[in-house]
PDB file of C-alpha atoms in Angstrom:
ATOM      1  CA  UNK X 106     118.331 131.680  38.106  1.00 55.00           C
ATOM      2  CA  UNK X 107     115.708 134.611  39.249  1.00 66.00           C
ATOM      3  CA  UNK X 108     118.751 136.303  40.549  1.00 73.00           C
ATOM      4  CA  UNK X 109     120.577 135.704  37.597  1.00 77.00           C
ATOM      5  CA  UNK X 110     120.417 139.591  37.193  1.00 79.00           C
ATOM      6  CA  UNK X 111     121.991 140.375  40.544  1.00 83.00           C
ATOM      7  CA  UNK X 112     125.096 140.445  42.228  1.00 83.00           C
ATOM      8  CA  UNK X 113     124.351 140.150  46.036  1.00 81.00           C
ATOM      9  CA  UNK X 114     127.663 141.081  47.883  1.00 82.00           C
ATOM     10  CA  UNK X 115     126.604 143.371  51.457  1.00 84.00           C
ATOM     11  CA  UNK X 116     127.531 146.730  51.811  1.00 88.00           C
ATOM     12  CA  UNK X 117     129.815 149.831  50.445  1.00 86.00           C
ATOM     13  CA  UNK X 118     132.957 151.554  52.625  1.00 83.00           C
ATOM     14  CA  UNK X 119     129.902 154.300  53.314  1.00 85.00           C
ATOM     15  CA  UNK X 120     128.106 151.171  55.198  1.00 88.00           C
ATOM     16  CA  UNK X 121     125.081 151.289  52.182  1.00 89.00           C
ATOM     17  CA  UNK X 122     123.964 148.417  50.249  1.00 90.00           C
ATOM     18  CA  UNK X 123     125.507 147.753  46.590  1.00 90.00           C
ATOM     19  CA  UNK X 124     123.312 147.449  44.778  1.00 88.00           C
ATOM     20  CA  UNK X 125     124.474 145.836  41.737  1.00 86.00           C
ATOM     21  CA  UNK X 126     122.991 144.598  37.949  1.00 84.00           C
ATOM     22  CA  UNK X 127     124.745 142.079  36.429  1.00 82.00           C
ATOM     23  CA  UNK X 128     125.406 142.023  32.395  1.00 70.00           C
ATOM     24  CA  UNK X 129     125.209 138.948  30.237  1.00 68.00           C
ATOM     25  CA  UNK X 130     122.218 137.247  28.838  1.00 68.00           C
ATOM     26  CA  UNK X 131     119.104 138.912  28.852  1.00 76.00           C
ATOM     27  CA  UNK X 132     115.830 137.823  30.682  1.00 79.00           C
ATOM     28  CA  UNK X 133     113.127 136.043  28.107  1.00 83.00           C
ATOM     29  CA  UNK X 134     110.196 136.881  27.685  1.00 85.00           C
ATOM     30  CA  UNK X 135     108.541 133.486  29.615  1.00 88.00           C
ATOM     31  CA  UNK X 136     110.732 134.598  32.961  1.00 85.00           C
ATOM     32  CA  UNK X 137     109.839 138.419  32.464  1.00 85.00           C
ATOM     33  CA  UNK X 138     107.408 137.958  35.269  1.00 88.00           C
ATOM     34  CA  UNK X 139     109.230 135.541  38.073  1.00 88.00           C
ATOM     35  CA  UNK X 140     112.122 138.165  36.880  1.00 84.00           C
ATOM     36  CA  UNK X 141     110.545 141.062  38.024  1.00 86.00           C
ATOM     37  CA  UNK X 142     109.206 139.414  40.866  1.00 89.00           C
ATOM     38  CA  UNK X 143     113.256 138.750  42.219  1.00 86.00           C
ATOM     39  CA  UNK X 144     113.975 141.818  40.908  1.00 85.00           C
ATOM     40  CA  UNK X 145     111.395 143.494  43.458  1.00 88.00           C
ATOM     41  CA  UNK X 146     112.168 141.461  46.083  1.00 88.00           C
ATOM     42  CA  UNK X 147     115.918 142.064  45.758  1.00 87.00           C
ATOM     43  CA  UNK X 148     115.332 146.133  45.607  1.00 87.00           C
ATOM     44  CA  UNK X 149     113.493 145.236  49.318  1.00 89.00           C
ATOM     45  CA  UNK X 150     116.209 143.328  50.244  1.00 88.00           C
ATOM     46  CA  UNK X 151     118.951 146.289  49.078  1.00 88.00           C
ATOM     47  CA  UNK X 152     116.471 148.803  50.835  1.00 86.00           C
ATOM     48  CA  UNK X 153     115.775 146.508  54.484  1.00 86.00           C
ATOM     49  CA  UNK X 154     118.327 148.071  56.775  1.00 88.00           C
ATOM     50  CA  UNK X 155     118.755 151.970  58.587  1.00 90.00           C
ATOM     51  CA  UNK X 156     121.616 153.069  56.664  1.00 89.00           C
ATOM     52  CA  UNK X 157     120.472 152.409  53.147  1.00 88.00           C
ATOM     53  CA  UNK X 158     116.451 153.340  53.819  1.00 86.00           C
ATOM     54  CA  UNK X 159     117.563 156.661  54.787  1.00 88.00           C
ATOM     55  CA  UNK X 160     121.045 157.170  53.318  1.00 89.00           C
ATOM     56  CA  UNK X 161     120.436 155.536  49.735  1.00 89.00           C
ATOM     57  CA  UNK X 162     122.368 152.418  47.795  1.00 91.00           C
ATOM     58  CA  UNK X 163     125.642 152.625  45.667  1.00 89.00           C
ATOM     59  CA  UNK X 164     124.555 150.630  42.351  1.00 88.00           C
ATOM     60  CA  UNK X 165     126.899 149.188  40.598  1.00 87.00           C
ATOM     61  CA  UNK X 166     125.608 148.994  36.669  1.00 84.00           C
ATOM     62  CA  UNK X 167     127.817 145.483  34.636  1.00 85.00           C
ATOM     63  CA  UNK X 168     127.396 146.740  30.850  1.00 81.00           C
ATOM     64  CA  UNK X 169     129.610 144.057  29.639  1.00 78.00           C
ATOM     65  CA  UNK X 170     128.249 142.480  26.509  1.00 67.00           C
ATOM     66  CA  UNK X 171     124.035 141.854  26.624  1.00 72.00           C
ATOM     67  CA  UNK X 172     122.300 139.154  24.524  1.00 75.00           C
ATOM     68  CA  UNK X 173     118.940 141.158  23.423  1.00 80.00           C
ATOM     69  CA  UNK X 174     116.109 139.018  23.512  1.00 81.00           C
ATOM     70  CA  UNK X 175     113.339 142.162  22.353  1.00 82.00           C
ATOM     71  CA  UNK X 176     111.699 142.737  25.447  1.00 82.00           C
ATOM     72  CA  UNK X 177     114.611 145.613  26.490  1.00 80.00           C
ATOM     73  CA  UNK X 178     111.739 148.229  26.425  1.00 82.00           C
ATOM     74  CA  UNK X 179     109.075 146.756  28.628  1.00 83.00           C
ATOM     75  CA  UNK X 180     112.066 145.777  31.426  1.00 79.00           C
ATOM     76  CA  UNK X 181     113.865 149.160  31.766  1.00 79.00           C
ATOM     77  CA  UNK X 182     110.185 151.193  31.769  1.00 81.00           C
ATOM     78  CA  UNK X 183     109.293 148.943  35.127  1.00 81.00           C
ATOM     79  CA  UNK X 184     112.438 148.740  36.751  1.00 77.00           C
ATOM     80  CA  UNK X 185     112.514 152.914  36.528  1.00 79.00           C
ATOM     81  CA  UNK X 186     109.215 152.755  38.250  1.00 81.00           C
ATOM     82  CA  UNK X 187     111.775 151.429  41.056  1.00 80.00           C
ATOM     83  CA  UNK X 188     112.080 154.155  43.318  1.00 80.00           C
ATOM     84  CA  UNK X 189     116.087 153.954  43.211  1.00 78.00           C
ATOM     85  CA  UNK X 190     118.448 156.767  45.541  1.00 80.00           C
ATOM     86  CA  UNK X 191     121.852 155.636  44.678  1.00 85.00           C
ATOM     87  CA  UNK X 192     124.544 157.882  46.162  1.00 88.00           C
ATOM     88  CA  UNK X 193     127.144 156.601  43.781  1.00 87.00           C
ATOM     89  CA  UNK X 194     126.697 154.984  40.102  1.00 86.00           C
ATOM     90  CA  UNK X 195     129.309 153.203  38.868  1.00 88.00           C
ATOM     91  CA  UNK X 196     129.877 151.624  35.736  1.00 88.00           C
ATOM     92  CA  UNK X 197     132.106 148.955  34.559  1.00 87.00           C
ATOM     93  CA  UNK X 198     132.640 146.907  31.163  1.00 83.00           C
ATOM     94  CA  UNK X 199     131.713 149.627  28.942  1.00 84.00           C
ATOM     95  CA  UNK X 200     134.821 150.003  25.677  1.00 83.00           C
ATOM     96  CA  UNK X 201     135.210 153.202  24.300  1.00 85.00           C
ATOM     97  CA  UNK X 202     131.952 153.235  21.810  1.00 88.00           C
ATOM     98  CA  UNK X 203     130.004 152.778  24.534  1.00 86.00           C
ATOM     99  CA  UNK X 204     131.202 155.028  27.257  1.00 87.00           C
ATOM    100  CA  UNK X 205     130.084 157.257  24.284  1.00 90.00           C
ATOM    101  CA  UNK X 206     126.828 156.435  23.981  1.00 88.00           C
ATOM    102  CA  UNK X 207     126.047 156.060  27.490  1.00 86.00           C
ATOM    103  CA  UNK X 208     128.150 159.909  27.706  1.00 85.00           C
ATOM    104  CA  UNK X 209     125.275 160.777  25.097  1.00 87.00           C
ATOM    105  CA  UNK X 210     122.336 159.724  27.171  1.00 84.00           C
ATOM    106  CA  UNK X 211     123.703 161.287  30.067  1.00 82.00           C
ATOM    107  CA  UNK X 212     123.731 164.601  28.426  1.00 83.00           C
ATOM    108  CA  UNK X 213     120.247 164.399  27.217  1.00 84.00           C
ATOM    109  CA  UNK X 214     119.528 163.620  30.425  1.00 79.00           C
ATOM    110  CA  UNK X 215     120.876 165.978  31.938  1.00 79.00           C
ATOM    111  CA  UNK X 216     118.109 168.206  30.514  1.00 80.00           C
ATOM    112  CA  UNK X 217     115.940 166.447  32.333  1.00 78.00           C
ATOM    113  CA  UNK X 218     117.819 165.559  35.812  1.00 76.00           C
ATOM    114  CA  UNK X 219     119.498 167.824  38.310  1.00 79.00           C
ATOM    115  CA  UNK X 220     122.927 167.759  38.272  1.00 81.00           C
ATOM    116  CA  UNK X 221     123.941 166.633  42.038  1.00 81.00           C
ATOM    117  CA  UNK X 222     122.113 162.955  40.272  1.00 78.00           C
ATOM    118  CA  UNK X 223     124.268 163.070  37.535  1.00 80.00           C
ATOM    119  CA  UNK X 224     127.663 164.184  39.364  1.00 85.00           C
ATOM    120  CA  UNK X 225     127.044 160.691  41.284  1.00 86.00           C
ATOM    121  CA  UNK X 226     127.527 158.243  37.351  1.00 86.00           C
ATOM    122  CA  UNK X 227     131.624 157.370  36.809  1.00 87.00           C
ATOM    123  CA  UNK X 228     133.291 154.796  34.993  1.00 89.00           C
ATOM    124  CA  UNK X 229     135.265 152.408  37.165  1.00 88.00           C
ATOM    125  CA  UNK X 230     137.640 149.754  36.155  1.00 87.00           C
ATOM    126  CA  UNK X 231     136.854 146.196  37.640  1.00 83.00           C
ATOM    127  CA  UNK X 232     139.488 146.288  39.759  1.00 85.00           C
ATOM    128  CA  UNK X 233     138.016 150.036  41.256  1.00 85.00           C
ATOM    129  CA  UNK X 234     134.601 148.060  41.995  1.00 84.00           C
ATOM    130  CA  UNK X 235     135.683 145.282  43.696  1.00 82.00           C
ATOM    131  CA  UNK X 236     137.616 147.316  45.495  1.00 82.00           C
ATOM    132  CA  UNK X 237     134.488 148.905  47.125  1.00 76.00           C
ATOM    133  CA  UNK X 238     132.897 145.353  48.351  1.00 74.00           C
ATOM    134  CA  UNK X 239     134.309 143.958  50.837  1.00 68.00           C
ATOM    135  CA  UNK X 240     136.074 140.090  51.364  1.00 58.00           C
ATOM    136  CA  UNK X 241     135.657 140.177  47.644  1.00 51.00           C
TER     137      UNK X 241
END
């Protein structure tokens, strides 16, 4: 249950590990500490090979409906401290309204972030994401 927020799925077509965050239920307040520990262990495992360590990872985010718990800001600030080096960021499960919101956030982030990072972000369908995962 500690890794319920993550989908271990191997490497992408370039040989980089895939860091997949699943959508769905939030982390309960009493599970925060254990969830963060699991997140750190998952992060270390994802970056445990030479290709991913040197070339980065593919980052897949499932933004389908999520249950609000009230601790999202605190957990998000902790997750943002991970030194993640995504070479691609695929976002799936976003409807039209959520895409507009995410694009707004990306526009704001463009003032503080290098363009090469923003160029790595794209919306994808579930089929496109699954095509990146071998043996899915």
